[in-house]
Amino acid sequence: MLVQIFACFLLFVSYVHCAAEVNIPQTKTTHTVPRIDFYPQELKAVVEDEKRHVSFGIHWENSNDTTLIDSIDDFHGDFHVFVLSEDTKILEIVNFSYPNCIRSRDEPKNFSFTVKGIFLGFTKVKVNLIPAVKGCATKSKDRVPPKLLESTKDFDLVVSVIRPPSVLVNIVTGAMAALVAFNYINMGVQLDLHCIAKVLKKPIGPSIGFVCQFLFMPLVSSYFFHLSI
């Protein structure tokens, strides 16, 4: 009898202990992490040899997500700021107004830089935040990071560069549109009503074409697509 009472007591104690562990709220460590907002958020249709002005602000926010940066502890101090073009053959950074080093947890700062379209294509402008090991006391005028550390935080701005419109392109586009319109008009005036009525009485050909295009062809395409997966 005493053994059963003791066993029940142990079960009750273990149950209370487990319930207490479940109900205890687990506090998450809050970290201050950097955030960069671009204006505009995307650079679309930058013409070759055209210069565009971009503004960006560095802000600080509290977060429990440790995946925002690779090493949050490295950003509790000062850090260097680098603005780079992912492909300098498409886009170049021609001017900037931001410091090389910024102290952590300062008031929100707004900076800017100017880009220039070089060649047709898509690329990105990367703003890299690299921890300043020696702090902002050691000044450096180097704007290119010698080595991207594992704790680097990157912020990307998508950019598209287009070619400037030319008179020749406009002429070719207008000529092609006129030829297509003329072709449709020519086909329309050559229609024979008797031939159309004959086809409508026995629409075998149009039915075969409709089934092949809207039923057979999608099924075959889907079949080959699943084979390639």
XYZ file of N, CA and C in Angstrom:
687
model
N 0.829 -1.209 0.000
C 0.000 0.000 0.000
C 0.863 1.259 0.000
N 1.889 1.243 0.844
C 2.775 2.408 0.907
C 3.525 2.610 -0.409
N 3.866 1.481 -1.043
C 4.581 1.582 -2.329
C 3.695 2.226 -3.381
N 2.417 1.871 -3.399
C 1.498 2.459 -4.374
C 1.298 3.952 -4.117
N 1.188 4.329 -2.835
C 1.033 5.753 -2.507
C 2.270 6.541 -2.924
N 3.454 5.958 -2.677
C 4.703 6.641 -3.046
C 4.823 6.782 -4.565
N 4.402 5.749 -5.301
C 4.454 5.815 -6.765
C 3.505 6.884 -7.292
N 2.307 6.966 -6.706
C 1.357 8.008 -7.119
C 1.906 9.397 -6.822
N 2.590 9.522 -5.684
C 3.177 10.813 -5.326
C 4.260 11.221 -6.328
N 5.085 10.259 -6.736
C 6.125 10.560 -7.725
C 5.516 10.956 -9.063
N 4.461 10.267 -9.479
C 3.793 10.631 -10.724
C 3.209 12.031 -10.655
N 2.633 12.382 -9.498
C 2.057 13.721 -9.334
C 3.141 14.789 -9.389
N 4.273 14.545 -8.748
C 5.374 15.518 -8.757
C 5.923 15.696 -10.166
N 6.100 14.590 -10.891
C 6.619 14.699 -12.260
C 5.640 15.433 -13.165
N 4.338 15.214 -12.964
C 3.329 15.912 -13.767
C 3.363 17.414 -13.509
N 3.463 17.797 -12.229
C 3.529 19.224 -11.884
C 4.782 19.855 -12.458
N 5.896 19.131 -12.424
C 7.155 19.665 -12.943
C 7.077 19.883 -14.459
N 6.505 18.914 -15.174
C 6.368 19.049 -16.631
C 5.428 20.193 -16.991
N 4.331 20.319 -16.246
C 3.390 21.405 -16.522
C 4.031 22.758 -16.281
N 4.876 22.846 -15.256
C 5.547 24.114 -14.969
C 6.526 24.472 -16.075
N 7.231 23.451 -16.614
C 8.171 23.726 -17.701
C 7.452 24.179 -18.965
N 6.271 23.619 -19.216
C 5.520 24.007 -20.405
C 4.995 25.423 -20.283
N 4.538 25.802 -19.092
C 3.915 27.109 -18.901
C 4.919 28.236 -18.739
N 6.182 27.911 -18.493
C 7.174 28.971 -18.316
C 7.452 29.624 -19.662
N 7.191 30.910 -19.821
C 7.456 31.566 -21.113
C 8.949 31.682 -21.362
N 9.352 31.301 -22.557
C 10.751 31.387 -22.935
C 11.018 32.739 -23.581
N 11.849 33.494 -22.943
C 12.163 34.831 -23.442
C 13.217 34.734 -24.542
N 12.957 35.410 -25.632
C 13.894 35.446 -26.741
C 14.740 36.709 -26.664
N 15.978 36.546 -27.002
C 16.888 37.679 -26.976
C 16.597 38.599 -28.157
N 16.413 39.870 -27.868
C 16.141 40.856 -28.908
C 17.443 41.512 -29.338
N 17.674 41.550 -30.632
C 18.883 42.137 -31.178
C 18.517 43.357 -32.015
N 19.426 44.281 -32.060
C 19.279 45.450 -32.917
C 19.979 45.173 -34.237
N 19.213 45.161 -35.321
C 19.756 44.798 -36.626
C 19.537 45.956 -37.601
N 20.397 46.080 -38.593
C 20.248 47.168 -39.565
C 19.223 46.831 -40.634
N 18.616 47.873 -41.191
C 17.694 47.740 -42.308
C 17.922 48.907 -43.260
N 17.912 48.632 -44.555
C 18.132 49.667 -45.562
C 16.902 49.751 -46.458
N 16.403 50.963 -46.633
C 15.272 51.224 -47.517
C 15.754 52.071 -48.691
N 15.480 51.589 -49.913
C 15.872 52.308 -51.121
C 14.702 53.145 -51.630
N 15.048 54.269 -52.237
C 14.058 55.061 -52.959
C 14.681 55.544 -54.268
N 14.155 55.082 -55.406
C 13.047 54.136 -55.570
C 13.453 52.710 -55.200
N 12.453 51.862 -54.992
C 12.730 50.484 -54.604
C 13.351 49.683 -55.737
N 13.081 50.060 -56.977
C 13.689 49.439 -58.150
C 14.019 50.524 -59.165
N 15.118 50.318 -59.871
C 15.497 51.232 -60.948
C 15.132 50.566 -62.270
N 14.066 51.038 -62.883
C 13.599 50.446 -64.127
C 13.891 51.380 -65.295
N 14.271 50.772 -66.407
C 14.437 51.481 -67.679
C 15.427 52.635 -67.570
N 16.611 52.331 -67.040
C 17.693 53.319 -67.060
C 18.307 53.304 -68.455
N 18.243 54.418 -69.146
C 18.748 54.490 -70.515
C 20.274 54.516 -70.489
N 20.884 53.924 -71.509
C 22.339 53.944 -71.614
C 22.856 55.387 -71.595
N 23.909 55.616 -70.826
C 24.534 56.932 -70.618
C 23.662 57.875 -69.792
N 22.569 57.375 -69.248
C 21.728 58.201 -68.382
C 22.158 58.026 -66.930
N 22.056 59.102 -66.156
C 22.391 59.069 -64.742
C 21.115 59.141 -63.913
N 21.046 58.295 -62.895
C 19.892 58.261 -61.998
C 20.360 58.437 -60.559
N 19.561 59.179 -59.809
C 19.863 59.443 -58.405
C 19.077 58.463 -57.534
N 19.751 57.835 -56.591
C 19.133 56.860 -55.690
C 19.412 57.279 -54.255
N 18.377 57.257 -53.430
C 18.518 57.548 -52.000
C 18.298 56.265 -51.207
N 18.990 56.141 -50.102
C 18.773 54.999 -49.222
C 18.969 55.435 -47.782
N 18.181 54.839 -46.918
C 18.247 55.153 -45.495
C 18.630 53.933 -44.686
N 19.506 54.128 -43.720
C 19.930 53.058 -42.817
C 19.196 53.243 -41.497
N 18.418 52.256 -41.130
C 17.625 52.302 -39.908
C 17.992 51.110 -39.029
N 17.547 51.195 -37.793
C 17.791 50.113 -36.843
C 16.457 49.628 -36.312
N 16.325 48.321 -36.198
C 15.093 47.741 -35.690
C 15.412 46.567 -34.779
N 14.525 46.330 -33.832
C 14.688 45.211 -32.912
C 14.051 43.965 -33.513
N 14.763 42.860 -33.439
C 14.270 41.623 -34.029
C 14.778 40.436 -33.228
N 13.947 39.385 -33.206
C 14.335 38.120 -32.583
C 14.849 37.115 -33.601
N 14.805 37.486 -34.882
C 15.218 36.581 -35.948
C 16.725 36.694 -36.144
N 17.445 35.680 -35.697
C 18.904 35.708 -35.803
C 19.388 35.409 -37.209
N 18.484 35.079 -38.133
C 18.893 34.795 -39.507
C 18.983 36.056 -40.356
N 18.648 37.215 -39.780
C 18.707 38.445 -40.565
C 20.134 38.755 -40.980
N 21.072 38.475 -40.116
C 22.478 38.620 -40.472
C 23.219 37.402 -39.963
N 24.347 37.143 -40.551
C 25.081 35.923 -40.213
C 25.647 35.970 -38.803
N 26.089 37.127 -38.375
C 26.671 37.250 -37.042
C 26.204 38.569 -36.448
N 25.133 38.525 -35.663
C 24.527 39.749 -35.142
C 25.475 40.474 -34.192
N 26.257 39.723 -33.438
C 27.142 40.364 -32.467
C 28.140 41.297 -33.141
N 28.504 41.013 -34.394
C 29.471 41.859 -35.086
C 28.907 43.233 -35.409
N 27.572 43.385 -35.399
C 26.961 44.651 -35.758
C 26.562 45.467 -34.533
N 27.058 45.089 -33.369
C 26.819 45.906 -32.192
C 27.790 47.078 -32.138
N 28.808 47.043 -32.975
C 29.766 48.132 -33.020
C 29.623 48.932 -34.297
N 30.707 49.561 -34.719
C 30.692 50.348 -35.947
C 30.798 49.420 -37.160
N 30.419 49.951 -38.317
C 30.512 49.145 -39.530
C 30.766 50.046 -40.727
N 31.391 49.465 -41.733
C 31.687 50.157 -42.983
C 30.542 49.959 -43.968
N 30.368 50.952 -44.841
C 29.328 50.910 -45.867
C 29.999 50.938 -47.238
N 29.623 49.996 -48.095
C 30.148 49.934 -49.451
C 28.982 49.782 -50.422
N 28.979 50.591 -51.470
C 27.967 50.509 -52.528
C 28.674 50.066 -53.799
N 28.269 48.911 -54.325
C 28.943 48.322 -55.470
C 27.935 47.934 -56.539
N 28.375 47.986 -57.782
C 27.580 47.486 -58.899
C 27.955 46.037 -59.147
N 26.940 45.176 -59.258
C 27.214 43.757 -59.466
C 27.887 43.505 -60.810
N 27.565 44.301 -61.815
C 28.177 44.174 -63.139
C 28.491 45.575 -63.644
N 29.763 45.948 -63.581
C 30.163 47.293 -63.999
C 30.091 47.487 -65.508
N 29.936 46.396 -66.272
C 29.772 46.538 -67.718
C 28.358 46.987 -68.081
N 27.431 46.850 -67.141
C 26.048 47.266 -67.371
C 25.732 48.565 -66.643
N 26.261 48.716 -65.426
C 25.938 49.877 -64.599
C 27.161 50.267 -63.786
N 27.345 51.570 -63.609
C 28.459 52.084 -62.819
C 27.950 53.027 -61.740
N 28.676 53.053 -60.622
C 28.420 54.034 -59.561
C 29.340 55.219 -59.830
N 28.764 56.363 -60.175
C 29.576 57.511 -60.580
C 29.690 58.560 -59.488
N 28.810 58.513 -58.500
C 28.868 59.526 -57.444
C 28.193 58.967 -56.198
N 28.605 59.444 -55.028
C 28.018 58.952 -53.792
C 28.146 60.022 -52.717
N 27.268 59.948 -51.745
C 27.308 60.867 -50.601
C 26.960 60.085 -49.342
N 27.839 59.188 -48.961
C 27.657 58.412 -47.744
C 29.020 58.217 -47.097
N 29.076 58.136 -45.791
C 30.364 57.978 -45.110
C 30.886 56.560 -45.255
N 32.176 56.436 -45.098
C 32.789 55.115 -45.181
C 32.484 54.272 -43.955
N 32.261 54.918 -42.825
C 32.023 54.197 -41.580
C 30.868 54.858 -40.833
N 30.001 54.034 -40.259
C 28.837 54.519 -39.519
C 28.818 53.839 -38.160
N 28.501 54.627 -37.161
C 28.434 54.083 -35.806
C 27.094 53.387 -35.596
N 27.161 52.262 -34.937
C 25.962 51.463 -34.710
C 24.989 52.195 -33.798
N 23.699 51.977 -34.072
C 22.600 52.506 -33.270
C 22.536 54.030 -33.281
N 23.113 54.653 -34.289
C 22.936 56.091 -34.443
C 21.517 56.379 -34.916
N 21.193 57.646 -34.977
C 19.894 58.031 -35.511
C 19.800 57.617 -36.982
N 18.583 57.369 -37.487
C 18.443 56.983 -38.901
C 19.113 57.995 -39.824
N 19.869 57.479 -40.766
C 20.622 58.322 -41.679
C 20.140 58.090 -43.107
N 20.091 59.159 -43.882
C 19.718 59.081 -45.292
C 20.914 59.493 -46.144
N 21.235 58.653 -47.120
C 22.367 58.902 -47.999
C 21.907 58.725 -49.443
N 22.822 58.925 -50.369
C 22.462 58.816 -51.781
C 23.687 58.451 -52.602
N 23.409 57.986 -53.811
C 24.462 57.725 -54.791
C 23.848 57.860 -56.179
N 24.705 57.983 -57.173
C 24.268 58.164 -58.555
C 24.809 57.023 -59.405
N 23.943 56.476 -60.243
C 24.338 55.384 -61.131
C 24.262 55.868 -62.577
N 25.000 55.182 -63.432
C 25.019 55.509 -64.858
C 24.877 54.228 -65.665
N 23.900 54.221 -66.575
C 23.709 53.063 -67.436
C 24.812 52.958 -68.468
N 25.373 51.762 -68.614
C 26.476 51.541 -69.550
C 26.035 50.720 -70.752
N 25.360 49.589 -70.488
C 24.983 48.698 -71.579
C 23.674 48.009 -71.222
N 22.980 47.554 -72.242
C 21.682 46.908 -72.087
C 21.789 45.658 -71.213
N 20.873 45.530 -70.233
C 20.869 44.332 -69.398
C 20.264 44.582 -68.031
N 20.332 43.540 -67.195
C 19.842 43.593 -65.820
C 21.015 43.376 -64.874
N 20.995 44.078 -63.761
C 22.033 43.916 -62.750
C 21.483 44.365 -61.401
N 22.350 44.390 -60.396
C 21.954 44.805 -59.053
C 23.004 45.745 -58.477
N 22.535 46.662 -57.654
C 23.420 47.497 -56.850
C 23.391 46.933 -55.434
N 24.557 46.599 -54.916
C 24.658 45.986 -53.596
C 25.202 46.993 -52.592
N 24.494 47.131 -51.485
C 24.979 47.920 -50.350
C 25.445 46.931 -49.297
N 26.747 46.899 -49.057
C 27.340 45.951 -48.117
C 27.648 46.646 -46.796
N 27.242 46.012 -45.711
C 27.581 46.468 -44.365
C 28.580 45.480 -43.776
N 29.780 45.967 -43.505
C 30.850 45.117 -42.999
C 31.281 45.637 -41.632
N 31.332 44.782 -40.619
C 31.745 45.235 -39.283
C 33.125 45.879 -39.313
N 33.227 47.024 -38.653
C 34.510 47.722 -38.536
C 35.234 47.186 -37.307
N 36.224 46.363 -37.539
C 36.925 45.716 -36.430
C 37.620 46.748 -35.549
N 38.229 47.750 -36.174
C 38.952 48.774 -35.424
C 38.094 49.994 -35.122
N 36.808 49.938 -35.498
C 35.920 51.054 -35.224
C 36.071 52.168 -36.241
N 35.241 53.194 -36.076
C 35.278 54.329 -36.995
C 36.444 55.265 -36.722
N 37.176 55.024 -35.640
C 38.316 55.890 -35.339
C 39.382 55.772 -36.411
N 39.526 54.571 -36.984
C 40.491 54.367 -38.063
C 39.817 54.704 -39.371
N 40.151 55.819 -39.949
C 39.502 56.286 -41.167
C 40.167 55.653 -42.386
N 39.330 55.338 -43.341
C 39.823 54.763 -44.590
C 39.024 55.347 -45.739
N 39.718 55.726 -46.785
C 39.067 56.293 -47.958
C 38.772 55.236 -49.023
N 39.086 53.999 -48.721
C 38.857 52.926 -49.685
C 37.369 52.635 -49.769
N 36.807 52.708 -50.981
C 35.383 52.469 -51.178
C 35.102 51.054 -51.670
N 36.102 50.238 -51.841
C 35.907 48.870 -52.301
C 36.315 47.928 -51.188
N 35.442 47.058 -50.720
C 35.807 46.163 -49.619
C 36.909 45.210 -50.048
N 38.012 45.142 -49.301
C 39.102 44.244 -49.689
C 38.706 42.782 -49.606
N 37.834 42.460 -48.674
C 37.423 41.074 -48.509
C 36.075 41.058 -47.808
N 35.096 40.391 -48.423
C 33.767 40.306 -47.826
C 33.779 39.232 -46.745
N 33.542 39.659 -45.516
C 33.562 38.729 -44.405
C 32.271 37.924 -44.367
N 32.264 36.866 -43.554
C 31.067 36.041 -43.435
C 29.926 36.803 -42.779
N 30.245 37.813 -41.978
C 29.216 38.570 -41.273
C 28.693 39.744 -42.084
N 29.058 39.814 -43.366
C 28.594 40.903 -44.208
C 27.097 40.782 -44.462
N 26.401 41.921 -44.386
C 24.979 41.969 -44.701
C 24.805 42.732 -45.995
N 24.144 42.104 -46.978
C 23.961 42.708 -48.291
C 22.513 43.140 -48.477
N 22.346 44.303 -49.107
C 21.033 44.807 -49.493
C 21.093 45.102 -50.988
N 20.141 44.562 -51.751
C 20.194 44.633 -53.207
C 19.139 45.582 -53.758
N 19.526 46.277 -54.827
C 18.625 47.139 -55.588
C 18.655 46.664 -57.035
N 17.511 46.208 -57.548
C 17.428 45.673 -58.908
C 17.406 46.829 -59.905
N 18.219 46.695 -60.972
C 18.348 47.752 -61.977
C 18.223 47.127 -63.365
N 17.496 47.800 -64.246
C 17.409 47.389 -65.651
C 17.857 48.549 -66.528
N 18.721 48.242 -67.484
C 19.265 49.247 -68.397
C 18.732 48.962 -69.798
N 18.228 49.992 -70.460
C 17.680 49.849 -71.809
C 18.439 50.759 -72.764
N 18.253 50.510 -74.040
C 18.877 51.348 -75.051
C 18.005 52.563 -75.342
N 18.611 53.668 -75.711
C 17.806 54.863 -76.011
C 16.998 54.665 -77.284
N 15.804 55.217 -77.343
C 14.995 55.081 -78.563
C 15.647 55.815 -79.731
N 15.562 55.196 -80.909
C 16.156 55.797 -82.107
C 15.092 55.947 -83.189
N 15.372 56.808 -84.153
C 14.433 57.050 -85.249
C 14.271 55.797 -86.102
N 15.369 55.066 -86.322
C 15.313 53.864 -87.151
C 14.408 52.801 -86.526
N 14.498 52.630 -85.198
C 13.650 51.649 -84.525
C 12.181 52.033 -84.653
N 11.877 53.307 -84.510
C 10.488 53.754 -84.646
C 9.969 53.545 -86.068
N 10.833 53.772 -87.061
C 10.413 53.575 -88.453
C 10.128 52.099 -88.723
N 11.019 51.222 -88.260
C 10.822 49.782 -88.478
C 9.566 49.292 -87.765
N 9.334 49.754 -86.542
C 8.137 49.338 -85.801
C 6.865 49.790 -86.507
N 6.845 51.033 -86.978
C 5.674 51.523 -87.697
C 5.445 50.788 -89.004
N 6.532 50.473 -89.723
C 6.400 49.758 -90.994
C 5.864 48.345 -90.773
N 6.349 47.661 -89.734
C 5.866 46.310 -89.453
C 4.391 46.323 -89.069
N 3.979 47.296 -88.274
C 2.564 47.389 -87.900
C 1.693 47.648 -89.124
N 2.153 48.499 -90.039
C 1.381 48.780 -91.255
C 1.285 47.547 -92.146
N 2.378 46.780 -92.270
C 2.356 45.572 -93.097
C 1.410 44.513 -92.521
N 1.419 44.354 -91.201
C 0.517 43.377 -90.581
C -0.938 43.779 -90.794
N -1.242 45.061 -90.616
C -2.613 45.529 -90.835
C -3.040 45.333 -92.289
N -2.142 45.630 -93.224
C -2.454 45.444 -94.645
C -2.683 43.972 -94.972
N -1.911 43.088 -94.348
C -2.060 41.655 -94.591
C -3.420 41.156 -94.109
N -3.855 41.609 -92.936
C -5.164 41.199 -92.432
C -6.291 41.728 -93.325
N -6.161 42.962 -93.763
C -7.192 43.528 -94.641
C -7.238 42.770 -95.968
N -6.063 42.417 -96.494
C -6.001 41.686 -97.764
C -6.652 40.312 -97.644
N -6.410 39.616 -96.525
C -7.048 38.315 -96.336
C -8.558 38.457 -96.179
N -8.988 39.542 -95.531
C -10.422 39.732 -95.321
C -11.181 39.988 -96.609
N -10.616 40.776 -97.516
C -11.330 41.110 -98.755
C -11.338 39.940 -99.734
N -10.468 38.950 -99.545
C -10.414 37.802 -100.443
C -11.280 36.633 -99.985
N -12.030 36.794 -98.913
C -12.889 35.717 -98.435
C -14.064 35.504 -99.387
N -14.403 34.240 -99.611
C -15.528 33.861 -100.470
C -16.664 33.370 -99.576
N -17.811 34.042 -99.647
C -18.928 33.682 -98.785
C -19.452 32.285 -99.095
N -19.435 31.897 -100.356
C -19.899 30.551 -100.707
C -18.972 29.485 -100.115
N -17.679 29.766 -100.136
C -16.717 28.817 -99.557
C -16.899 28.718 -98.044
N -17.171 29.854 -97.406
C -17.387 29.851 -95.955
C -18.641 29.061 -95.600
N -19.709 29.251 -96.391
C -20.949 28.517 -96.132
C -20.750 27.019 -96.328
N -19.952 26.634 -97.309
C -19.688 25.216 -97.560
C -18.914 24.585 -96.406
N -17.957 25.335 -95.870
C -17.167 24.812 -94.750
C -18.017 24.695 -93.493
N -18.923 25.654 -93.283
C -19.765 25.617 -92.090
C -20.753 24.453 -92.118
N -21.136 24.009 -93.322
C -22.038 22.865 -93.408
C -21.345 21.578 -92.969
N -20.079 21.432 -93.330
C -19.285 20.274 -92.918
C -17.958 20.768 -92.332
N -17.991 21.216 -91.074
C -16.763 21.808 -90.475
C -15.778 20.747 -89.990
N -15.390 19.853 -90.893
C -14.463 18.790 -90.494
C -13.054 19.355 -90.283
N -12.589 20.145 -91.254
C -11.238 20.711 -91.143
C -11.066 21.630 -89.946
N -11.960 22.626 -89.764
C -11.824 23.488 -88.578
C -11.932 22.720 -87.262
N -12.769 21.679 -87.234
C -12.906 20.895 -85.995
C -11.614 20.153 -85.670
N -10.996 19.562 -86.710
C -9.726 18.859 -86.487
C -8.655 19.840 -85.999
N -8.590 21.006 -86.626
C -7.608 22.005 -86.199
C -7.851 22.488 -84.779
N -9.131 22.680 -84.415
C -9.465 23.148 -83.064
C -9.070 22.109 -82.015
N -9.391 20.837 -82.291
C -9.067 19.774 -81.333
C -7.556 19.609 -81.194
N -6.837 19.673 -82.307
C -5.379 19.504 -82.252
C -4.707 20.646 -81.501
N -5.187 21.872 -81.719
C -4.519 23.022 -81.114
C -4.854 23.187 -79.641
N -6.109 22.992 -79.264
C -6.527 23.296 -77.900
C -6.677 22.062 -77.015
N -6.520 20.857 -77.569
C -6.620 19.651 -76.754
C -5.388 18.766 -76.909
N -5.090 18.371 -78.141
C -3.983 17.444 -78.362
C -2.631 18.092 -78.056
N -2.391 19.298 -78.554
C -1.099 19.951 -78.361
C -0.800 20.254 -76.889
N -1.751 20.776 -76.078
C -1.446 20.964 -74.646
C -1.163 19.657 -73.913
N -1.893 18.577 -74.269
C -1.651 17.296 -73.605
C -0.268 16.753 -73.930
N 0.135 16.859 -75.187
C 1.467 16.386 -75.575
C 2.553 17.218 -74.899
N 2.355 18.529 -74.844
C 3.340 19.402 -74.190
C 3.451 19.077 -72.708
N 2.313 18.852 -72.054
C 2.337 18.500 -70.639
C 3.023 17.159 -70.411
N 2.812 16.207 -71.324
C 3.440 14.890 -71.196
C 4.963 14.995 -71.278
N 5.467 15.734 -72.268
C 6.915 15.882 -72.403
C 7.506 16.701 -71.256
N 6.721 17.634 -70.720
C 7.203 18.413 -69.573
C 7.398 17.520 -68.356
N 6.441 16.633 -68.092
C 6.572 15.729 -66.949
C 7.688 14.713 -67.165
N 7.962 14.361 -68.414
C 9.077 13.454 -68.671
C 10.421 14.112 -68.375
N 10.494 15.427 -68.596
C 11.763 16.131 -68.386
C 12.048 16.426 -66.928
N 11.053 16.295 -66.044
C 11.263 16.579 -64.618
C 12.057 15.452 -63.968
